[in-house]
Amino acid sequence: MTWREAILRVLSESDVPLHYTEIAQQIIDKGYRNDTATPANTVAATLGYEDMKPRIRRTSRGVYTLAGSSSAPTSPLPEFAATTAGRDEGPNELTAAHDEMGLINAFGMFWARESVDWGARTPKILGVQQTGSRPVDFANQTGVYLLYDGNRVVYVGRVTSARLGQRLWDHTRDRLTSRWSRFSWFGVRGVADDGSLTDGPAGDIRPDQLIATLEALLIEGLEPPQNRRQGDGFNALEFIQFVDPEIEKRRVQQAVMRASWS
């Protein structure tokens, strides 16, 4: 069964429109396909192929149903207009997702420390895009990470070289070892269909500059207690709030009035 066939079967078996991530999950759960590390991306891309467009309708952003079903609109939404005839081209779903995330291409939230085998210096930092899909090892991810004690962020760090796993391993043996139980990470490397990590973002922005800026913003905004320094480069950029003189004048007047009444 091809991905096209699997998508159409899932939609035909559903009484309601489905988000493309739900379609991907049902394809895996029903055993129709499971040969990629990025099933949601594969489904989103397949939905945008030219030969699929007469057979499906987009009911809202990211949500699809079969053409002609009672829940389908009478015509495709404007943002899902046909691409050049005969050309396979990814849909707006992936483009919109990438635009929203900017230069962050993968991330994980509140992962459990106890779910990682810390026996090796470079442990596997495993994650899946959909339950049951092929695991991806993010040990060589670059970006920023947060360490949590319960729900509180206690440390913000960065990795500008491909060693997220090794950096987290270090924190199981340094002064932070007893201070964290969960971690989140935000990476600039994306994930290919085969589960390998792609290169960092292209363009004028250097990944190390981006990562340093993200780390600095998180440190300044969260003030984690285990970070011993301010975010890099923020000392000359920070402004301290100044009280409006009119407010200060009113405070003085109120103080004088209270003193005159006493």
Coordinates of C-alpha atoms in Angstrom, one line a residue:
M1 CA 0.0 0.0 0.0
T2 CA 1.4 3.4 -1.0
W3 CA 1.2 6.4 1.2
R4 CA -1.5 7.9 -1.1
E5 CA -3.6 4.7 -0.7
A6 CA -3.1 4.7 3.0
I7 CA -4.2 8.3 3.4
L8 CA -7.3 7.8 1.3
R9 CA -8.2 4.6 3.2
V10 CA -7.9 6.4 6.5
L11 CA -10.0 9.3 5.3
S12 CA -12.6 6.9 3.9
E13 CA -12.8 5.1 7.3
S14 CA -13.4 8.4 9.2
D15 CA -16.7 10.1 9.7
V16 CA -15.0 13.4 10.4
P17 CA -12.2 15.4 8.8
L18 CA -8.7 14.6 10.2
H19 CA -5.6 16.6 10.8
Y20 CA -2.6 15.3 8.9
T21 CA -0.9 14.3 12.1
E22 CA -4.0 12.2 13.0
I23 CA -4.0 10.7 9.6
A24 CA -0.3 9.7 10.1
Q25 CA -1.1 8.2 13.5
Q26 CA -4.0 6.1 12.2
I27 CA -1.8 4.8 9.3
I28 CA 0.7 3.6 11.8
D29 CA -1.9 2.2 14.3
K30 CA -3.7 0.3 11.5
G31 CA -0.5 -1.1 10.1
Y32 CA -0.9 0.4 6.7
R33 CA 2.6 2.0 6.6
N34 CA 5.5 2.5 9.0
D35 CA 8.7 3.0 7.1
T36 CA 9.7 6.6 7.8
A37 CA 10.9 8.5 10.8
T38 CA 8.8 11.5 9.9
P39 CA 5.3 10.1 9.1
A40 CA 3.5 13.4 9.7
N41 CA 5.8 15.1 7.2
T42 CA 5.3 12.3 4.7
V43 CA 1.5 12.6 5.0
A44 CA 1.6 16.4 4.7
A45 CA 3.8 16.3 1.6
T46 CA 1.7 13.5 0.0
L47 CA -1.5 15.5 0.5
G48 CA 0.0 18.3 -1.6
Y49 CA 0.7 16.1 -4.6
E50 CA -1.1 17.1 -7.8
D51 CA -2.9 13.7 -8.2
M52 CA -4.3 13.9 -4.7
K53 CA -6.0 17.2 -5.0
P54 CA -9.1 16.0 -6.9
R55 CA -9.7 13.3 -4.3
I56 CA -9.4 15.3 -1.1
R57 CA -10.6 18.6 0.3
R58 CA -9.0 20.9 3.0
T59 CA -11.6 21.9 5.5
S60 CA -9.3 24.0 7.7
R61 CA -5.7 24.5 8.3
G62 CA -4.1 21.0 8.3
V63 CA -7.4 19.2 8.3
Y64 CA -8.6 17.1 5.4
T65 CA -11.5 14.9 4.3
L66 CA -12.4 13.1 1.1
A67 CA -13.9 15.1 -1.8
G68 CA -17.6 14.8 -1.9
S69 CA -18.1 13.8 1.7
S70 CA -20.7 15.7 3.7
S71 CA -18.1 17.5 5.8
A72 CA -16.1 18.7 2.7
P73 CA -16.4 22.2 1.4
T74 CA -17.6 22.6 -2.2
S75 CA -14.2 23.9 -3.4
P76 CA -10.6 23.9 -2.1
L77 CA -9.6 26.7 0.2
P78 CA -7.7 29.5 -1.5
E79 CA -4.4 28.7 0.3
F80 CA -4.6 25.1 -1.0
A81 CA -4.7 26.1 -4.7
A82 CA -3.4 23.7 -7.3
T83 CA 0.4 23.7 -8.0
T84 CA 1.9 23.6 -11.5
A85 CA 0.3 20.8 -13.5
G86 CA 2.1 17.5 -13.2
R87 CA 4.5 18.7 -10.6
D88 CA 4.8 17.1 -7.1
E89 CA 5.2 19.9 -4.6
G90 CA 4.8 19.9 -0.8
P91 CA 1.7 21.6 0.6
N92 CA 1.5 24.7 2.6
E93 CA 1.2 22.7 5.8
L94 CA 4.9 22.1 6.1
T95 CA 5.8 25.5 4.9
A96 CA 3.5 27.1 7.4
A97 CA 4.9 25.0 10.2
H98 CA 8.5 25.8 9.3
D99 CA 7.6 29.5 9.0
E100 CA 6.1 29.5 12.5
M101 CA 9.1 27.7 14.1
G102 CA 11.6 29.9 12.3
L103 CA 15.1 28.4 12.6
I104 CA 14.0 25.8 15.1
N105 CA 13.6 22.5 13.1
A106 CA 12.9 20.0 15.9
F107 CA 12.3 20.1 19.6
G108 CA 11.3 18.0 22.6
M109 CA 9.5 19.0 25.7
F110 CA 9.7 17.7 29.3
W111 CA 11.6 14.5 28.4
A112 CA 12.3 12.2 31.4
R113 CA 15.9 11.8 32.5
E114 CA 15.1 8.3 33.6
S115 CA 14.1 7.3 30.1
V116 CA 17.6 7.7 28.8
D117 CA 20.4 5.1 29.3
W118 CA 23.3 7.2 30.7
G119 CA 25.8 4.4 30.6
A120 CA 27.6 5.7 27.6
R121 CA 29.3 9.0 27.3
T122 CA 27.2 9.8 24.2
P123 CA 23.8 8.4 25.2
K124 CA 21.0 8.0 22.7
I125 CA 18.4 10.8 23.0
L126 CA 15.6 9.0 21.3
G127 CA 12.3 10.5 20.2
V128 CA 9.5 9.7 17.7
Q129 CA 7.3 12.0 15.7
Q130 CA 4.3 9.7 16.1
T131 CA 3.6 6.9 18.5
G132 CA 4.9 3.7 16.9
S133 CA 7.0 5.4 14.2
R134 CA 10.7 4.9 13.8
P135 CA 12.8 6.4 16.6
V136 CA 15.2 9.3 15.9
D137 CA 18.4 9.7 17.9
F138 CA 19.0 13.4 18.7
A139 CA 22.3 12.9 20.5
N140 CA 24.0 14.9 17.7
Q141 CA 21.5 17.8 17.8
T142 CA 22.7 21.4 18.2
G143 CA 20.7 24.1 19.9
V144 CA 19.6 25.0 23.4
Y145 CA 18.3 22.9 26.3
L146 CA 16.6 23.4 29.6
L147 CA 16.9 21.3 32.8
Y148 CA 14.0 21.0 35.2
D149 CA 13.7 20.2 38.9
G150 CA 10.0 19.2 38.9
N151 CA 8.3 21.9 36.8
R152 CA 10.9 24.6 37.6
V153 CA 13.6 25.4 35.1
V154 CA 17.0 25.3 37.0
Y155 CA 19.4 25.6 34.1
V156 CA 19.7 26.7 30.5
G157 CA 22.5 25.5 28.3
R158 CA 23.6 25.5 24.6
V159 CA 25.3 23.2 22.3
T160 CA 26.8 24.7 19.1
S161 CA 28.5 21.5 18.0
A162 CA 26.7 18.2 17.4
R163 CA 26.8 16.9 21.0
L164 CA 23.5 17.4 22.8
G165 CA 23.7 13.8 24.2
Q166 CA 27.2 14.3 25.5
R167 CA 26.3 17.7 27.1
L168 CA 23.4 16.1 28.9
W169 CA 25.6 13.2 30.0
D170 CA 28.0 15.8 31.6
H171 CA 25.1 17.1 33.7
T172 CA 24.6 13.6 35.2
R173 CA 28.1 13.8 36.7
D174 CA 28.7 17.5 37.4
R175 CA 27.3 19.8 40.1
L176 CA 23.9 19.6 38.5
T177 CA 23.5 15.9 38.7
S178 CA 21.1 15.8 41.6
R179 CA 19.2 19.0 40.6
W180 CA 17.2 17.9 37.5
S181 CA 14.8 15.2 36.5
R182 CA 13.5 16.4 33.1
F183 CA 14.8 18.3 30.1
S184 CA 13.6 20.1 27.0
W185 CA 15.6 20.9 23.9
F186 CA 15.2 23.1 20.8
G187 CA 17.3 22.1 17.8
V188 CA 18.4 23.8 14.6
R189 CA 18.9 20.5 12.8
G190 CA 15.9 18.9 11.2
V191 CA 15.1 15.2 10.6
A192 CA 15.2 13.4 7.3
D193 CA 12.8 10.6 6.4
D194 CA 15.4 8.0 7.2
G195 CA 15.9 9.4 10.7
S196 CA 19.2 11.1 10.2
L197 CA 19.6 14.7 11.2
T198 CA 19.9 17.3 8.5
D199 CA 22.4 20.2 8.5
G200 CA 21.6 23.5 10.3
P201 CA 19.6 26.3 8.7
A202 CA 21.1 27.9 5.6
G203 CA 21.2 31.7 5.1
D204 CA 23.0 34.7 6.6
I205 CA 22.4 33.7 10.2
R206 CA 25.1 31.5 11.7
P207 CA 23.7 28.7 13.8
D208 CA 26.2 29.4 16.7
Q209 CA 24.9 33.0 16.8
L210 CA 21.3 31.9 16.8
I211 CA 21.9 29.4 19.5
A212 CA 23.8 31.9 21.7
T213 CA 20.9 34.4 21.3
L214 CA 18.3 31.8 22.2
E215 CA 20.3 30.8 25.3
A216 CA 20.7 34.4 26.3
L217 CA 17.0 35.1 25.9
L218 CA 16.0 32.0 27.9
I219 CA 18.5 32.9 30.7
E220 CA 17.2 36.5 30.9
G221 CA 13.6 35.5 30.8
L222 CA 13.6 32.5 33.1
E223 CA 16.4 33.4 35.5
P224 CA 17.3 29.8 36.2
P225 CA 19.0 29.5 39.6
Q226 CA 21.9 27.3 38.4
N227 CA 23.1 29.6 35.7
R228 CA 25.9 31.6 37.1
R229 CA 26.1 34.3 34.4
Q230 CA 23.8 36.5 32.4
G231 CA 23.0 35.8 28.8
D232 CA 26.0 36.5 26.5
G233 CA 26.1 40.1 25.2
F234 CA 23.1 41.4 27.1
N235 CA 24.9 43.6 29.5
A236 CA 25.1 46.5 27.1
L237 CA 21.6 46.0 25.7
E238 CA 19.5 45.8 28.9
F239 CA 17.4 48.8 29.9
I240 CA 16.1 49.4 33.4
Q241 CA 12.5 50.6 33.7
F242 CA 12.2 54.3 34.6
V243 CA 9.3 55.6 36.6
D244 CA 7.2 58.2 34.9
P245 CA 7.8 61.5 36.7
E246 CA 4.0 62.2 36.8
I247 CA 3.6 59.0 38.9
E248 CA 6.4 60.0 41.2
K249 CA 4.8 63.5 41.5
R250 CA 1.4 62.0 42.5
R251 CA 3.1 59.7 45.1
V252 CA 4.7 62.8 46.7
Q253 CA 1.4 64.7 46.7
Q254 CA -0.4 61.8 48.3
A255 CA 2.3 61.5 50.9
V256 CA 2.0 65.2 51.7
M257 CA -1.8 64.9 51.9
R258 CA -1.6 62.0 54.3
A259 CA 0.9 63.8 56.5
S260 CA -1.4 66.9 56.6
W261 CA -4.3 64.7 57.8
S262 CA -2.4 63.1 60.6

